[in-house]
C-alpha positions as a Python dict, from the first residue, in 0.01 Angstrom:
ca = {
    (1, 'M'): (0, 0, 0),
    (2, 'F'): (139, 338, -99),
    (3, 'S'): (98, 633, 134),
    (4, 'K'): (-118, 935, 64),
    (5, 'G'): (-64, 1281, 204),
    (6, 'V'): (312, 1305, 150),
    (7, 'P'): (448, 1589, -63),
    (8, 'P'): (543, 1515, -424),
    (9, 'L'): (877, 1335, -433),
    (10, 'S'): (1128, 1294, -716),
    (11, 'F'): (1292, 959, -785),
    (12, 'I'): (1581, 903, -1025),
    (13, 'I'): (1652, 555, -1158),
    (14, 'S'): (1964, 490, -1364),
    (15, 'A'): (2105, 173, -1509),
    (16, 'P'): (2317, 49, -1796),
    (17, 'A'): (2111, -18, -2110),
    (18, 'G'): (1957, -364, -2101),
    (19, 'T'): (1932, -387, -1722),
    (20, 'G'): (1551, -377, -1716),
    (21, 'K'): (1476, -32, -1578),
    (22, 'T'): (1186, 34, -1818),
    (23, 'T'): (1013, -290, -1718),
    (24, 'L'): (1047, -214, -1346),
    (25, 'V'): (932, 145, -1382),
    (26, 'N'): (629, 37, -1584),
    (27, 'L'): (530, -205, -1306),
    (28, 'L'): (559, 76, -1052),
    (29, 'L'): (353, 314, -1264),
    (30, 'E'): (76, 55, -1300),
    (31, 'E'): (49, 3, -924),
    (32, 'H'): (127, 350, -786),
    (33, 'P'): (-151, 600, -871),
    (34, 'M'): (51, 899, -747),
    (35, 'M'): (359, 829, -964),
    (36, 'R'): (427, 984, -1305),
    (37, 'K'): (718, 910, -1536),
    (38, 'H'): (912, 1209, -1664),
    (39, 'V'): (933, 1199, -2044),
    (40, 'S'): (1263, 1344, -2164),
    (41, 'Y'): (1321, 1548, -2477),
    (42, 'T'): (1551, 1403, -2742),
    (43, 'T'): (1665, 1474, -3095),
    (44, 'R'): (1742, 1111, -3173),
    (45, 'K'): (1518, 917, -3407),
    (46, 'P'): (1250, 693, -3251),
    (47, 'R'): (1327, 323, -3234),
    (48, 'E'): (1069, 73, -3349),
    (49, 'G'): (772, 72, -3111),
    (50, 'E'): (860, 397, -2935),
    (51, 'K'): (580, 651, -2905),
    (52, 'Q'): (588, 1030, -2900),
    (53, 'G'): (514, 1161, -2552),
    (54, 'H'): (537, 816, -2394),
    (55, 'D'): (898, 707, -2443),
    (56, 'Y'): (1041, 1049, -2532),
    (57, 'W'): (937, 1380, -2678),
    (58, 'F'): (1111, 1346, -3015),
    (59, 'L'): (1214, 1688, -3144),
    (60, 'Q'): (1401, 1835, -3436),
    (61, 'E'): (1728, 1998, -3333),
    (62, 'N'): (1594, 2352, -3374),
    (63, 'E'): (1285, 2265, -3160),
    (64, 'F'): (1512, 2118, -2894),
    (65, 'F'): (1722, 2433, -2862),
    (66, 'Q'): (1411, 2653, -2854),
    (67, 'K'): (1313, 2474, -2532),
    (68, 'Q'): (1642, 2537, -2349),
    (69, 'D'): (1478, 2761, -2090),
    (70, 'D'): (1280, 2454, -1975),
    (71, 'F'): (1588, 2232, -1923),
    (72, 'L'): (1689, 2121, -1576),
    (73, 'E'): (1982, 1946, -1743),
    (74, 'S'): (2084, 1838, -2092),
    (75, 'I'): (2348, 1613, -2243),
    (76, 'T'): (2468, 1512, -2585),
    (77, 'H'): (2550, 1158, -2695),
    (78, 'T'): (2645, 1030, -3039),
    (79, 'S'): (2277, 940, -3091),
    (80, 'G'): (2152, 1295, -3020),
    (81, 'H'): (2069, 1553, -2755),
    (82, 'Y'): (1867, 1471, -2442),
    (83, 'A'): (1711, 1700, -2180),
    (84, 'T'): (1498, 1698, -1865),
    (85, 'S'): (1193, 1926, -1855),
    (86, 'K'): (1145, 2157, -1557),
    (87, 'S'): (783, 2238, -1652),
    (88, 'Q'): (688, 1870, -1660),
    (89, 'L'): (823, 1824, -1307),
    (90, 'E'): (644, 2137, -1187),
    (91, 'S'): (317, 2018, -1344),
    (92, 'N'): (344, 1683, -1163),
    (93, 'R'): (420, 1857, -834),
    (94, 'A'): (124, 2092, -877),
    (95, 'K'): (-101, 1785, -910),
    (96, 'G'): (55, 1625, -599),
    (97, 'M'): (222, 1353, -805),
    (98, 'H'): (562, 1193, -752),
    (99, 'T'): (792, 1202, -1056),
    (100, 'I'): (1024, 921, -1159),
    (101, 'F'): (1310, 1008, -1391),
    (102, 'V'): (1453, 721, -1595),
    (103, 'I'): (1780, 880, -1692),
    (104, 'D'): (2138, 783, -1770),
    (105, 'V'): (2413, 836, -1515),
    (106, 'E'): (2557, 1151, -1669),
    (107, 'G'): (2217, 1322, -1677),
    (108, 'A'): (2130, 1189, -1330),
    (109, 'L'): (2444, 1334, -1173),
    (110, 'R'): (2357, 1673, -1320),
    (111, 'L'): (1992, 1647, -1212),
    (112, 'M'): (2094, 1557, -855),
    (113, 'K'): (2250, 1905, -830),
    (114, 'E'): (1926, 2073, -944),
    (115, 'I'): (1650, 1904, -743),
    (116, 'A'): (1592, 1718, -417),
    (117, 'C'): (1557, 1352, -514),
    (118, 'V'): (1583, 988, -414),
    (119, 'T'): (1831, 805, -637),
    (120, 'L'): (1838, 438, -734),
    (121, 'F'): (2088, 247, -943),
    (122, 'L'): (1979, -74, -1113),
    (123, 'L'): (2250, -336, -1163),
    (124, 'P'): (2255, -639, -1390),
    (125, 'P'): (2324, -974, -1220),
    (126, 'S'): (2655, -987, -1408),
    (127, 'Y'): (2840, -825, -1696),
    (128, 'K'): (2792, -1145, -1900),
    (129, 'E'): (2415, -1134, -1841),
    (130, 'L'): (2404, -769, -1945),
    (131, 'E'): (2580, -859, -2269),
    (132, 'R'): (2330, -1142, -2326),
    (133, 'R'): (2033, -911, -2267),
    (134, 'L'): (2164, -644, -2503),
    (135, 'T'): (2235, -899, -2774),
    (136, 'S'): (1895, -1069, -2740),
    (137, 'R'): (1708, -737, -2787),
    (138, 'N'): (1819, -728, -3152),
    (139, 'T'): (1786, -348, -3157),
    (140, 'E'): (2153, -253, -3199),
    (141, 'T'): (2452, -347, -3408),
    (142, 'D'): (2749, -530, -3258),
    (143, 'E'): (2940, -201, -3253),
    (144, 'E'): (2655, -24, -3069),
    (145, 'I'): (2641, -310, -2815),
    (146, 'K'): (3016, -279, -2757),
    (147, 'I'): (2975, 96, -2698),
    (148, 'R'): (2691, 30, -2450),
    (149, 'L'): (2895, -232, -2264),
    (150, 'D'): (3198, 0, -2242),
    (151, 'R'): (2969, 278, -2114),
    (152, 'A'): (2818, 37, -1857),
    (153, 'K'): (3161, -20, -1701),
    (154, 'K'): (3205, 356, -1655),
    (155, 'E'): (2849, 400, -1524),
    (156, 'L'): (2903, 132, -1259),
    (157, 'E'): (3183, 345, -1113),
    (158, 'M'): (2920, 608, -1024),
    (159, 'L'): (2723, 374, -798),
    (160, 'P'): (2845, 544, -474),
    (161, 'Y'): (2663, 865, -577),
    (162, 'Y'): (2323, 690, -551),
    (163, 'D'): (2110, 633, -241),
    (164, 'Y'): (2002, 277, -325),
    (165, 'Y'): (2090, -8, -558),
    (166, 'I'): (1888, -302, -687),
    (167, 'I'): (2036, -608, -859),
    (168, 'N'): (1781, -696, -1125),
    (169, 'D'): (1814, -1074, -1142),
    (170, 'V'): (1461, -1197, -1061),
    (171, 'L'): (1207, -939, -1179),
    (172, 'E'): (951, -997, -901),
    (173, 'E'): (1216, -962, -630),
    (174, 'S'): (1361, -649, -789),
    (175, 'Y'): (1017, -494, -813),
    (176, 'T'): (945, -573, -447),
    (177, 'I'): (1265, -390, -351),
    (178, 'L'): (1182, -91, -574),
    (179, 'K'): (832, -67, -429),
    (180, 'S'): (970, -96, -76),
    (181, 'I'): (1212, 193, -137),
    (182, 'V'): (927, 415, -259),
    (183, 'Q'): (711, 317, 39),
    (184, 'A'): (995, 380, 285),
    (185, 'E'): (1062, 724, 138),
    (186, 'E'): (690, 809, 162),
    (187, 'H'): (687, 708, 530),
    (188, 'K'): (970, 925, 656),
    (189, 'T'): (878, 1095, 981),
    (190, 'K'): (950, 1438, 836),
    (191, 'Y'): (626, 1411, 638),
    (192, 'L'): (410, 1365, 947),
    (193, 'R'): (183, 1662, 1003),
    (194, 'T'): (124, 1765, 1361),
}
């Protein structure tokens, strides 16, 4: 059971690609009525099955730079530009909703400096399993997978900057831990009203 009456909280979840963060976040969103996923801006092209406004807000480069005043943080990768929307967070807060940011480590470290947040890092059971998951998705070339695996090694070094970690081996167990973290954060004594 999730708690009502706490102020809107911000949660950041980061993980190497292929670790399962989207699946876990979707489970949380289905069960937690006060949680909204932040949808980042990007200039990269949509992958098969991705939807505008659900996975990302896909923008042309000129549209992206016109929105700079709304960026809490932005980064550039070889695939394109990415940014976090301040107005989207403010809208969620105004409605009393928690916001969960599914964001890479570089963006997360920048966002941590801008907002009060609870941070979670999702780990694969092993490097070999991460490689297997990335390969089985069939969404990237061998070269792109190698780049993602090299990036994962660097991202894992940032683990000490996060509040919590979850090893995503058994989905149900990982989800129970994620849900427990959210519930614990909602039940901090500082939110009690006297």
